[in-house]
Coordinates of C-alpha atoms (C1' of nucleotides) in Angstrom, one line a residue:
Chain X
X1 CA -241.1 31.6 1.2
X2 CA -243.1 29.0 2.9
X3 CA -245.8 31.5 4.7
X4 CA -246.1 34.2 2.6
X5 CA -248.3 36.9 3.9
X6 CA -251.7 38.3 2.5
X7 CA -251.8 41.2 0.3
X8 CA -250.6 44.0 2.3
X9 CA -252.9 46.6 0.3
X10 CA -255.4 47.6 2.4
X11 CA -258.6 47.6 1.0
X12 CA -260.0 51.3 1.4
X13 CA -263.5 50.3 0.7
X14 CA -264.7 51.0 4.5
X15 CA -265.0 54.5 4.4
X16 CA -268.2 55.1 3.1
X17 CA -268.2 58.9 4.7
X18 CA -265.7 59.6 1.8
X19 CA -268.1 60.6 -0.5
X20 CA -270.8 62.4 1.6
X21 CA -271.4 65.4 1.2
X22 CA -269.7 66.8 4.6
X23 CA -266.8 66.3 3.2
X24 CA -267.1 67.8 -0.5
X25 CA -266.2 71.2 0.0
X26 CA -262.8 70.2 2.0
X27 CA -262.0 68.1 -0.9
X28 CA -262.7 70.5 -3.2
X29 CA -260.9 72.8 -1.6
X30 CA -257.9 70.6 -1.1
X31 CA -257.8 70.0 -4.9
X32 CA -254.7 71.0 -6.7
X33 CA -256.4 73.4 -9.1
X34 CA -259.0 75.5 -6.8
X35 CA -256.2 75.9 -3.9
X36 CA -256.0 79.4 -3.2
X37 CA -259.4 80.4 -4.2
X38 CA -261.5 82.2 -2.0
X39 CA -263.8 79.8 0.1
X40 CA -266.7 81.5 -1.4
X41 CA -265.4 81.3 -4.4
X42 CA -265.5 77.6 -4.1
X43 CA -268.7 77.5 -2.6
X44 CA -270.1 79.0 -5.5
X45 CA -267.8 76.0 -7.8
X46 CA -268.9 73.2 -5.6
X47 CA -272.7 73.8 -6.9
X48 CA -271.6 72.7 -10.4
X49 CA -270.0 69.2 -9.1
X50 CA -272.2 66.5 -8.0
X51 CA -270.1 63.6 -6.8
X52 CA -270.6 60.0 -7.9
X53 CA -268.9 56.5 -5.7
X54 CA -267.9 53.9 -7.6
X55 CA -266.8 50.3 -6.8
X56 CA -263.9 48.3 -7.7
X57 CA -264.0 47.3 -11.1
X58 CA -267.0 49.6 -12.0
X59 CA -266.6 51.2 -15.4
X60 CA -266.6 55.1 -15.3
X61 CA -267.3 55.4 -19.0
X62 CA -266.1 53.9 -22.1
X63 CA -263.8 54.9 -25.1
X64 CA -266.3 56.4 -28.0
X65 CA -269.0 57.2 -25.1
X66 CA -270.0 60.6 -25.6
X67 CA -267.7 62.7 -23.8
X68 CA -270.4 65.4 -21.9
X69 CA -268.5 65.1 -18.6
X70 CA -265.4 66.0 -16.8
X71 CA -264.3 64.1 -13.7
X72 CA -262.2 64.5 -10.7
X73 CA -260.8 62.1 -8.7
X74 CA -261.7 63.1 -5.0
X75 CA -260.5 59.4 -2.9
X76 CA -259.4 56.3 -4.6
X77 CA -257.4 55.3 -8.0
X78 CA -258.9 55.1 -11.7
X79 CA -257.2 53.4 -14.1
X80 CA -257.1 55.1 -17.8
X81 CA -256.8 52.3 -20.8
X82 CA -257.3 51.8 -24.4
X83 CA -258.6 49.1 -25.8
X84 CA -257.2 47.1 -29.0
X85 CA -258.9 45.3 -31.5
X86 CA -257.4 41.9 -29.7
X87 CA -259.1 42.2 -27.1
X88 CA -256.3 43.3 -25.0
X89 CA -256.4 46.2 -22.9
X90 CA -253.6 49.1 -22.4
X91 CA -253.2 50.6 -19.4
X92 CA -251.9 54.3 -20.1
X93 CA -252.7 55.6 -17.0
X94 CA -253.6 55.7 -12.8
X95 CA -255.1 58.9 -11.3
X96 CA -255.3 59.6 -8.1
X97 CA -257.3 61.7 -5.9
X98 CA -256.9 65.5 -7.2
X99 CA -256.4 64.5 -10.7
X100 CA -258.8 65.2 -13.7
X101 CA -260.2 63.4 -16.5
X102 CA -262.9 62.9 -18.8
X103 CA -263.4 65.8 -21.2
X104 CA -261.0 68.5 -21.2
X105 CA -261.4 69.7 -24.8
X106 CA -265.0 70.2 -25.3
X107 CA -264.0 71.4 -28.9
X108 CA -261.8 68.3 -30.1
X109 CA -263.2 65.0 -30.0
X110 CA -267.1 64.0 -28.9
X111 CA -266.5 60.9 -27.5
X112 CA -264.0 59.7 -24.6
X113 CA -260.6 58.7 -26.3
X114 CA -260.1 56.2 -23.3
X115 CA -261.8 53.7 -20.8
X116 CA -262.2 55.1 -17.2
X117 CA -262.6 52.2 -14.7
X118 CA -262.5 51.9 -10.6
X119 CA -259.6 50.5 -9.8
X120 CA -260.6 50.7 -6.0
X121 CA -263.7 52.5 -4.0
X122 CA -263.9 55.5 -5.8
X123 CA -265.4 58.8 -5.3
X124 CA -265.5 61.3 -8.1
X125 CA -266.9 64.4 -8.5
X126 CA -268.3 65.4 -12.0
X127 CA -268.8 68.4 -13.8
X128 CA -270.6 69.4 -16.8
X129 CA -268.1 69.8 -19.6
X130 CA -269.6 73.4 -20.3
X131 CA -269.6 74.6 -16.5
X132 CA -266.0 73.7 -16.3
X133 CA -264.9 75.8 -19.5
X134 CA -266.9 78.7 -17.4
X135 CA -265.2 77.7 -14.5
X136 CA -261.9 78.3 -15.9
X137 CA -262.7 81.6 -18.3
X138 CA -263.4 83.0 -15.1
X139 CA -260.7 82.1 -12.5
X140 CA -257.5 81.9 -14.8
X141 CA -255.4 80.9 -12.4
X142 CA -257.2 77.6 -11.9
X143 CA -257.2 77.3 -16.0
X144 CA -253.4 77.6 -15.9
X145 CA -253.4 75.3 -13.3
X146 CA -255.3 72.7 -15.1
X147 CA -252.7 73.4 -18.3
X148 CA -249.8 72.7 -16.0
X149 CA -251.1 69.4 -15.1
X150 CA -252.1 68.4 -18.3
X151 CA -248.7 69.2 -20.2
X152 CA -247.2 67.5 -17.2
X153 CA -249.8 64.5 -18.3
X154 CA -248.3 65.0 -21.6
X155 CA -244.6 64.8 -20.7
X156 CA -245.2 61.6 -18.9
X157 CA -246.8 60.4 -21.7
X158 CA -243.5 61.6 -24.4
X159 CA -241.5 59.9 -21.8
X160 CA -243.4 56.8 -22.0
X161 CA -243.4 56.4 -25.7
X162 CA -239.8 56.9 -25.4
X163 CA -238.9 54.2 -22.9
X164 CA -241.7 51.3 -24.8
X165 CA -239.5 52.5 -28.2
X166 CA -236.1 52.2 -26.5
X167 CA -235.9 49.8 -23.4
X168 CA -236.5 46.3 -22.9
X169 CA -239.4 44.7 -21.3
X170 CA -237.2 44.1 -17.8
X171 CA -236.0 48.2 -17.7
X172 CA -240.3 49.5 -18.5
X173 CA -241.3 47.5 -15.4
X174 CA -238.4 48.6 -13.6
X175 CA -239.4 52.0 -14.5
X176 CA -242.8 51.6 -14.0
X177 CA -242.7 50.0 -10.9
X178 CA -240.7 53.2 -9.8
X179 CA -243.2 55.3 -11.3
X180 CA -246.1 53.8 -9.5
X181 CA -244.2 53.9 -6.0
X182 CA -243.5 57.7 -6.6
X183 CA -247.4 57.9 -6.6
X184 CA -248.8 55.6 -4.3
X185 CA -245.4 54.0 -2.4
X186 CA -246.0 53.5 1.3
X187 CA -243.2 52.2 4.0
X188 CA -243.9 48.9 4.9
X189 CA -242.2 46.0 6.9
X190 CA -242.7 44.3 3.2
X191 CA -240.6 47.3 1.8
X192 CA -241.8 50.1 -0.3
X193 CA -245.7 49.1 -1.1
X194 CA -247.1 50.1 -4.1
X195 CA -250.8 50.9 -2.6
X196 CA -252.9 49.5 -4.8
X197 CA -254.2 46.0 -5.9
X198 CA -251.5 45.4 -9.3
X199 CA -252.1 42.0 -11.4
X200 CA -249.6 41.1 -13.5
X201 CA -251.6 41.7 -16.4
X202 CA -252.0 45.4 -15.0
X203 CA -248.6 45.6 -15.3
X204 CA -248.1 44.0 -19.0
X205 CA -250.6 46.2 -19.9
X206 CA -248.6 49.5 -18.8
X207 CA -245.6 48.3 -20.2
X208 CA -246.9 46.8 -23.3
X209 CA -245.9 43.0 -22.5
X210 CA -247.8 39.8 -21.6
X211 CA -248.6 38.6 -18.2
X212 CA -246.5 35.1 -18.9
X213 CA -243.2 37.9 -19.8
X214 CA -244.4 40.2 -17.2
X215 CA -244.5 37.4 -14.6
X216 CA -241.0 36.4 -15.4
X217 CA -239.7 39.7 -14.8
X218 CA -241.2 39.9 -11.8
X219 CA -240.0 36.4 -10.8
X220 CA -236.3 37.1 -11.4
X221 CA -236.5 40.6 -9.9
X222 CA -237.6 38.6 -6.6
X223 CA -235.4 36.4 -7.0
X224 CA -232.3 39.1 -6.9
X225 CA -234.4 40.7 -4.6
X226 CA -234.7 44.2 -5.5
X227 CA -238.8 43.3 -5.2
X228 CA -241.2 41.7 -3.1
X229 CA -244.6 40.9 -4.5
X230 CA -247.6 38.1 -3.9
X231 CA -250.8 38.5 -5.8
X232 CA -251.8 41.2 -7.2
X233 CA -249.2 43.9 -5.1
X234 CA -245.6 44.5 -5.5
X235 CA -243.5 46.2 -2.8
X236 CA -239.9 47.6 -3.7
X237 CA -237.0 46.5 -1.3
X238 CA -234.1 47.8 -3.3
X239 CA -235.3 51.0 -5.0
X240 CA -231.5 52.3 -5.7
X241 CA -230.8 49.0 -7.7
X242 CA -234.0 48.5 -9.2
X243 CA -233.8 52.5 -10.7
X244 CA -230.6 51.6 -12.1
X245 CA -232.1 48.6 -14.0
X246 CA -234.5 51.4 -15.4
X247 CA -231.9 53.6 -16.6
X248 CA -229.7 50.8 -18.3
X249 CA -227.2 51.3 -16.2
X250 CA -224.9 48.4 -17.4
X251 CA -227.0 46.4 -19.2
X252 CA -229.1 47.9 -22.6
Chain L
X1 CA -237.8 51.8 -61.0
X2 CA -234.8 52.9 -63.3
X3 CA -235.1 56.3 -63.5
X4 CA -236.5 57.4 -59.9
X5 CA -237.3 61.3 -59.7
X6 CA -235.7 63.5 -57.3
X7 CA -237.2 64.6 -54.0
X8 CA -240.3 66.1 -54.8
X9 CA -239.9 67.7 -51.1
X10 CA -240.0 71.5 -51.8
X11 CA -237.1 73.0 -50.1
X12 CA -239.2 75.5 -48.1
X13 CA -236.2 77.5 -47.8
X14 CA -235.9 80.9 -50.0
X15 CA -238.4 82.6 -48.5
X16 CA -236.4 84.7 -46.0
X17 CA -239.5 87.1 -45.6
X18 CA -241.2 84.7 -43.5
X19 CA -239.4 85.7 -40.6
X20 CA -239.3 89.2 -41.5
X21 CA -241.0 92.1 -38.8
X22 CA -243.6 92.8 -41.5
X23 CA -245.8 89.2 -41.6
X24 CA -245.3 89.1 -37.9
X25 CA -248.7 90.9 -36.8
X26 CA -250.2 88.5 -39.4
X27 CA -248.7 85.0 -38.5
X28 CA -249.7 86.0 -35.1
X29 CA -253.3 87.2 -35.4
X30 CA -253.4 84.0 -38.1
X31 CA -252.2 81.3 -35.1
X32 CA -255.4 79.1 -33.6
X33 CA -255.3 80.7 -30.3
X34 CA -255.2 84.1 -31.1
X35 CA -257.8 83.7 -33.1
X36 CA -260.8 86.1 -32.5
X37 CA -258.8 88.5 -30.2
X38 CA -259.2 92.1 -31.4
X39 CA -256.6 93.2 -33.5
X40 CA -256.1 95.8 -30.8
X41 CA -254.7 92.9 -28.3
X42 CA -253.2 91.1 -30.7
X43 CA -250.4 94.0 -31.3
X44 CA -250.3 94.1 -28.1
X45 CA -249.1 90.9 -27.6
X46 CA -246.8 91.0 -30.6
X47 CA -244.8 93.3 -28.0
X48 CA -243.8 90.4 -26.0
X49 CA -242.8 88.1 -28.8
X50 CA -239.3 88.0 -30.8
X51 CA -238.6 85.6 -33.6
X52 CA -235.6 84.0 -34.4
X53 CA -234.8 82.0 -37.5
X54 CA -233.3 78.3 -37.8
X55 CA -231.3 77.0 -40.1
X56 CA -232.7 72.8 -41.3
X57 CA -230.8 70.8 -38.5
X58 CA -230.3 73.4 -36.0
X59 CA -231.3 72.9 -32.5
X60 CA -233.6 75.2 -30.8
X61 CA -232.7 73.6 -27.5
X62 CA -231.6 70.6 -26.0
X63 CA -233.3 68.0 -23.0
X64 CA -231.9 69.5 -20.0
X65 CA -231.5 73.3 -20.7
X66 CA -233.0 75.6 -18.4
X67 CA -236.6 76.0 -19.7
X68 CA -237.2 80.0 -20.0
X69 CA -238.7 80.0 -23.4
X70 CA -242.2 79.3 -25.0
X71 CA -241.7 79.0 -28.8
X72 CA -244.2 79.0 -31.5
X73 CA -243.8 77.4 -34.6
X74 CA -244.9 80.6 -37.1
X75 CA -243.3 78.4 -40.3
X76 CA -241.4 75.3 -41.3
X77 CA -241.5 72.3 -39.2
X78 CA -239.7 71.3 -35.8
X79 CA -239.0 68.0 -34.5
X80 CA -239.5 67.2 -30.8
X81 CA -237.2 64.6 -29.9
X82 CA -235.8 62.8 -26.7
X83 CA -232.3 61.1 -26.5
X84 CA -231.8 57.6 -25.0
X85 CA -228.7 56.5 -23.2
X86 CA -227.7 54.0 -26.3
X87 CA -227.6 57.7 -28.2
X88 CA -230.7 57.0 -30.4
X89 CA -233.3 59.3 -30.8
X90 CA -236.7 59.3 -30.0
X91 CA -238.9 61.4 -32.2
X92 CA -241.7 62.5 -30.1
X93 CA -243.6 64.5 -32.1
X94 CA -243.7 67.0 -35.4
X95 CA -244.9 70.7 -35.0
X96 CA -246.4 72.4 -37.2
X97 CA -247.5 76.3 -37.7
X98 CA -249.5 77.2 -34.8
X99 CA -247.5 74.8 -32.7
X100 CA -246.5 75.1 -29.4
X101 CA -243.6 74.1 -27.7
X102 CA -241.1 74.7 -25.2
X103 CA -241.8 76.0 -21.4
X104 CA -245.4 75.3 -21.1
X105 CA -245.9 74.6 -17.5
X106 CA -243.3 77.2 -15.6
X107 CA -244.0 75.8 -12.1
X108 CA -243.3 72.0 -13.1
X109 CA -239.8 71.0 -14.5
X110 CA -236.8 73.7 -15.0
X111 CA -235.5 72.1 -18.2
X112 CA -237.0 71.3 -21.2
X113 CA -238.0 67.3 -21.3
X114 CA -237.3 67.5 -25.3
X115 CA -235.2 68.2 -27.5
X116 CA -236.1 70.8 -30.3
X117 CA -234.8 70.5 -33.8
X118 CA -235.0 72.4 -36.9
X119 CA -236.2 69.6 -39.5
X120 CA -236.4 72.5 -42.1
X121 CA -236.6 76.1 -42.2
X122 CA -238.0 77.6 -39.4
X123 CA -238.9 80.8 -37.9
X124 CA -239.9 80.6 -34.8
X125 CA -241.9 83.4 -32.0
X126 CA -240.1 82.8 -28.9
X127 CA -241.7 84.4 -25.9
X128 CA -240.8 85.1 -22.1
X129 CA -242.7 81.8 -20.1
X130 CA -243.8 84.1 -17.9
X131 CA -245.2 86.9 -20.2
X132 CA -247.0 84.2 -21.9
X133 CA -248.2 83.3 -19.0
X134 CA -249.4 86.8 -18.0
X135 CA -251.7 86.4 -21.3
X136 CA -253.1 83.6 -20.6
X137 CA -254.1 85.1 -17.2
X138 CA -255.3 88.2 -19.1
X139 CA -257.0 86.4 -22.0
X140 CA -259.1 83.1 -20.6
X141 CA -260.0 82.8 -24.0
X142 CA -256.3 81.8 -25.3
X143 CA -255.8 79.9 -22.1
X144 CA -258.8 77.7 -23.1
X145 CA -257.4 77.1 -26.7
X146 CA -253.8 76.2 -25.3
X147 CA -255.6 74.2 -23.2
X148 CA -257.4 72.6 -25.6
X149 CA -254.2 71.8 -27.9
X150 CA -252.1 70.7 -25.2
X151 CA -255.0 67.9 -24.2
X152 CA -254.9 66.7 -27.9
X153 CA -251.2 66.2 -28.1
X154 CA -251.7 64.1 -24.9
X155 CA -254.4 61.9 -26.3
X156 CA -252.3 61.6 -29.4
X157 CA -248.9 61.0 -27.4
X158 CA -251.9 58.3 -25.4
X159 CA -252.5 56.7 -28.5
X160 CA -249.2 56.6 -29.9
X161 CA -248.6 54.6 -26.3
X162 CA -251.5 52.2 -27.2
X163 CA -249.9 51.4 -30.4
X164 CA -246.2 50.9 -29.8
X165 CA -247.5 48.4 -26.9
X166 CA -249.9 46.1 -29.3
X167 CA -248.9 46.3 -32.7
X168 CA -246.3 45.6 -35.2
X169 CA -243.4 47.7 -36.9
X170 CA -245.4 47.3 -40.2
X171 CA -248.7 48.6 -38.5
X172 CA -247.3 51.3 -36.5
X173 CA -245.2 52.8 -39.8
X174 CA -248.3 52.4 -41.4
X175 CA -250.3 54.3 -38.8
X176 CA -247.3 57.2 -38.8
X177 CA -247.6 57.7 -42.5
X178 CA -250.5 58.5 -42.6
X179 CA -250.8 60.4 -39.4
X180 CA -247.7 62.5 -41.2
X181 CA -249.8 62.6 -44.5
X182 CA -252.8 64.2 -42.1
X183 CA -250.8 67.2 -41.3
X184 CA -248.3 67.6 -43.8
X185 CA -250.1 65.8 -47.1
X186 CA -250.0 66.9 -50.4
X187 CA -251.5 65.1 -53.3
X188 CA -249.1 65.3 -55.9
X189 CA -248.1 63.0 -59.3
X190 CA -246.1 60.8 -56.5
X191 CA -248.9 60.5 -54.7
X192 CA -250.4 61.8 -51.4
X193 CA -246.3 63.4 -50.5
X194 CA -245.6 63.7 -46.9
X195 CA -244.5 67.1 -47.3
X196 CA -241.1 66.7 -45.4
X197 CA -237.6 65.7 -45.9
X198 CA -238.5 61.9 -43.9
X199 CA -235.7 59.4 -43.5
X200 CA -235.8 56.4 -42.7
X201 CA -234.0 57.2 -39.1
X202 CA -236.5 59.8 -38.4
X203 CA -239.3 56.8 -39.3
X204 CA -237.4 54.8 -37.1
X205 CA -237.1 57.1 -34.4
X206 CA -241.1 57.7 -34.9
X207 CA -242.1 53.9 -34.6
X208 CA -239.6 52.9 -32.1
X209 CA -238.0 50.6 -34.2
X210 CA -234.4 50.8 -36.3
X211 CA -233.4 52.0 -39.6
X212 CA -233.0 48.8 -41.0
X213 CA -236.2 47.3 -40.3
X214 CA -238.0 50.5 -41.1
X215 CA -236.3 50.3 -44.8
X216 CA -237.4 47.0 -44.9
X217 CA -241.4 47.5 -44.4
X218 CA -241.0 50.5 -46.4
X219 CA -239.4 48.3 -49.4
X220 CA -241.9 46.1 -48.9
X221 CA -245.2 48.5 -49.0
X222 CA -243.6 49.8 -52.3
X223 CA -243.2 46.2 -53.8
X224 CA -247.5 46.4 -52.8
X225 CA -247.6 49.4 -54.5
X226 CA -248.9 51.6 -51.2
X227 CA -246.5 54.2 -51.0
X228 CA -243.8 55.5 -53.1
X229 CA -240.8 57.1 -51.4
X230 CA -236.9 57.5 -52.5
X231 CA -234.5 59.6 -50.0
X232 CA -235.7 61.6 -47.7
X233 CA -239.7 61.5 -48.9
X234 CA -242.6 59.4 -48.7
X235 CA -246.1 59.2 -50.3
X236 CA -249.0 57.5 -50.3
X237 CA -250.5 56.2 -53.4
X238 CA -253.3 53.7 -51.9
X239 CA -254.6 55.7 -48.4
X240 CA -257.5 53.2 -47.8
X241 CA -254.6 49.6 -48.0
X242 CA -252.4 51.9 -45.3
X243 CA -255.2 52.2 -43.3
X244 CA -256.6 48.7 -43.1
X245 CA -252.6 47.7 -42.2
X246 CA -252.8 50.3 -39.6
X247 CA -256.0 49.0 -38.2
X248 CA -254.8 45.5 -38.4
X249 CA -257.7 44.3 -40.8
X250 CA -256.0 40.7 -41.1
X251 CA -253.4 40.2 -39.9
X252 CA -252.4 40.7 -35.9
Chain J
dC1 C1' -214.9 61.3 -60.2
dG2 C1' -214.8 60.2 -56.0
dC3 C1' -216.6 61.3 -51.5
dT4 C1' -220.2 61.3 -48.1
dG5 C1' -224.5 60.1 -46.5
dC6 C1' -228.7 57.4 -47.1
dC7 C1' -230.7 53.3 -48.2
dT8 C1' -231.0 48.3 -49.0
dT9 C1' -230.3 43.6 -48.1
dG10 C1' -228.5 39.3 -46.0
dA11 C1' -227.3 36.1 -42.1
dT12 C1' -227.3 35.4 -37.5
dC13 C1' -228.8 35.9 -32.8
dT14 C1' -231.6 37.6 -29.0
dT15 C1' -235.8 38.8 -27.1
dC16 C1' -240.3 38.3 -26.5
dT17 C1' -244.7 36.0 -27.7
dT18 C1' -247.6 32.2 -27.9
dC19 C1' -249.7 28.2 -26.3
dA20 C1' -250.4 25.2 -22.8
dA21 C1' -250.3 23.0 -18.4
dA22 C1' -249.5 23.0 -13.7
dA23 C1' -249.1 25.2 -9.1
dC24 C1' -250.7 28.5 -6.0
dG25 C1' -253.9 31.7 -3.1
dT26 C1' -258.1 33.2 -1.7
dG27 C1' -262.6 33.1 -0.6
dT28 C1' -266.7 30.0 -0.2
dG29 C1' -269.7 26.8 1.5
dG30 C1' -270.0 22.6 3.7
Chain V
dC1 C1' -261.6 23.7 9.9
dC2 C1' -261.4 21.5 5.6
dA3 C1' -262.1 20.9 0.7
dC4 C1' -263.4 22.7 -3.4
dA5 C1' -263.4 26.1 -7.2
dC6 C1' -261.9 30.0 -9.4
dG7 C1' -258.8 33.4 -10.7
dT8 C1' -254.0 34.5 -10.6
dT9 C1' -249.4 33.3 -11.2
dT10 C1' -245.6 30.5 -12.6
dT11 C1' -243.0 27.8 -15.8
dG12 C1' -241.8 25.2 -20.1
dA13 C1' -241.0 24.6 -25.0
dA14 C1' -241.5 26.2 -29.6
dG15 C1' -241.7 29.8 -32.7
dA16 C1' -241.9 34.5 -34.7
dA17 C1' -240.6 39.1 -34.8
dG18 C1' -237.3 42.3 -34.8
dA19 C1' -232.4 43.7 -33.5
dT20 C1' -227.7 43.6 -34.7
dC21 C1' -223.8 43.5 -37.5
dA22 C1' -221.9 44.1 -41.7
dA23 C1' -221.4 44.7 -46.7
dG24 C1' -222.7 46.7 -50.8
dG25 C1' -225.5 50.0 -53.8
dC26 C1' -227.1 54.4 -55.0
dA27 C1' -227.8 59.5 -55.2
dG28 C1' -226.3 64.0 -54.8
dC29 C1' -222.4 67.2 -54.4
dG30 C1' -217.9 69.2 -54.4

DNA sequence: CGCTGCCTTGATCTTCTTCAAAACGTGTGG
DNA sequence: CCACACGTTTTGAAGAAGATCAAGGCAGCG
């Protein structure tokens, strides 16, 4: 413990080229919801997207700004959250590259339900909220695409609510810790690193805890070391043991 | 407080013609996203559709069960539910007419995530999930509306996050009631009546909290004179003192 | 009537929050 | 390379909120 190591997570701010537009069509391309289109097909779509970089800690847009665009996350993570009336914020979610938000429902609410912010360098494309509802009246397979993603959004989200109503603070970050890794785990000498920078108060904001309760988690999970983890990034050693934790297996 | 009425709930339950072959084309062509389609389609669609009855406490299906079915709540109300390892229910969400639920997204998961309950008489239009999605190939129009509802149930399930995470038992039963009282309200001599049978484990279940404490706040709102509820029912009497609980006006 | 579920209420105990202070890491500028 | 300053993390002690366990009350129904 006496030399700990620097944060592992590599920075992925250095690639500038990321958001040029070379590359835009092959990320368009590559995106979930417009794979097996016709190239010209997504020629034509790429003319409505214009694509926007973002640094760290930038704010996308806010909850109650008026929601006129949808956005898709072509390199880098963005963190979804809610804010509360004390001050705290909620994490609810982290997208990463392929996945879409902003406004989907141009008929629902006017304004953004949620805060969009840069977690690292981030290039997004964005799309008038109208094109998009053109977009998909006229390729129904991407629309069903984009409803398989969102109900997929919404099952996390069900499953979520479930395990804040049922489980204990130690068994959420358990969970999401496994969660996170699923998405953005790589193999490292450190163990299974969660690629992203992750503060404590990230974490007791996706769980719904405090950092000082969030940080003792953490702490004991080292401790019985099922985790490794310095400041602000968490790698998984023990993913077997720490899942069981998640699921309760002998404790509740 | 001596002599407390019965459940003003109306049973909901003698009208056996609701599920009956005849109202079928109308419940259908009367359901939000089939709305606007020429009659035409719409009895063409009503092909693919066959409606089945439920019984109050019947389960439609369980978490787990191969997911072939899309349902449609046509009348009554269904509880979507998730089961914890400690055997205590979740209650996800509440479904209304119009309602969707079931197999949305046939390429994700195999089994349904919830479970799907009866909470009073309901018929139900079950359809093929791949028929259903062959119309929403067909008609972009109905994909966009599905679309649309399925995005709103995740801001919802979003927001339901946000407040299990950062506020109290009393300010997230407040918040339910009168989220319950938004879609199932009906002013009566009681009060605004939550027009559902409501028990204090189903309130429980909603807030993530237990049946004792959930009596508990709900004693105490009545002792403020809020709400007025006996078995199995709930209303409001004083919206705008629920809502500045739910919003945490005061106290944190 | 008495049975079966709901609902209420009390006492105790655990978990988590809160507040606060100290230690640590990291980048900065000397 | 060192020292400082800032943000993050750790840790402690006290307190509050809610869970748990359990007993009793009340309503509706056979």
């Amino acid at each position: 413990m006496s030399e700990r190591r620097r944060s592992p997570v590599e920075p992925e701010s250095i690639e500038p080229h990321m958001c040029s537009l070379d590359l835009r069509l092959e990320i368009i391309g590559k995106l979930p919801f417009f794979e097996g289109l016709p190239p010209a097909e997504i020629e034509r779509i790429n003319q409505s997207f214009r694509e926007i970089g973002y640094q760290p800690g930038e704010t996308i847009f806010f909850t109650g700004d008026p929601a006129v665009r949808l956005y898709v996350v072509a390199s880098g993570k963005v963190k979804l959250m809610r804010h509360t009336f004390t001050g705290q914020d909620i994490l609810v979610d982290i997208l990463t590259p392929g996945d879409v938000f902003g406004s989907l429902s141009t008929l629902g609410d006017e304004t953004y339900p949620n805060t969009a912010q840069a977690q690292t360098m981030v290039c997004a494309l964005a799309i008038n909220a109208e094109d998009f509802r053109r977009i998909l009246a006229t390729y129904p397979t991407v629309a069903l695409k984009v409803l398989d993603m969102t109900s997929a959004r919404l099952n996390e989200a069900q499953e979520m609510v479930r395990r804040l109503s049922a489980h204990s603070v130690e068994q959420r970050i358990a969970y999401t810790l496994l969660k996170l890794a699923e998405k953005l785990g790589e193999p490292q000498d450190v163990g299974l690193l969660i690629q992203m920078p992750l503060s404590r108060e990230d974490l007791a904001g996706m769980t719904g805890t405090t950092t000082a309760t969030a940080s003792r988690v953490i702490s004991q999970l080292q401790r019985d070391g099922l985790i490794n983890s310095g400041r602000q990034w968490v790698a998984i050693t023990d993913v077997e043991a720490l899942r069981e934790i998640a699921e309760g297996v002998g404790a509740h």
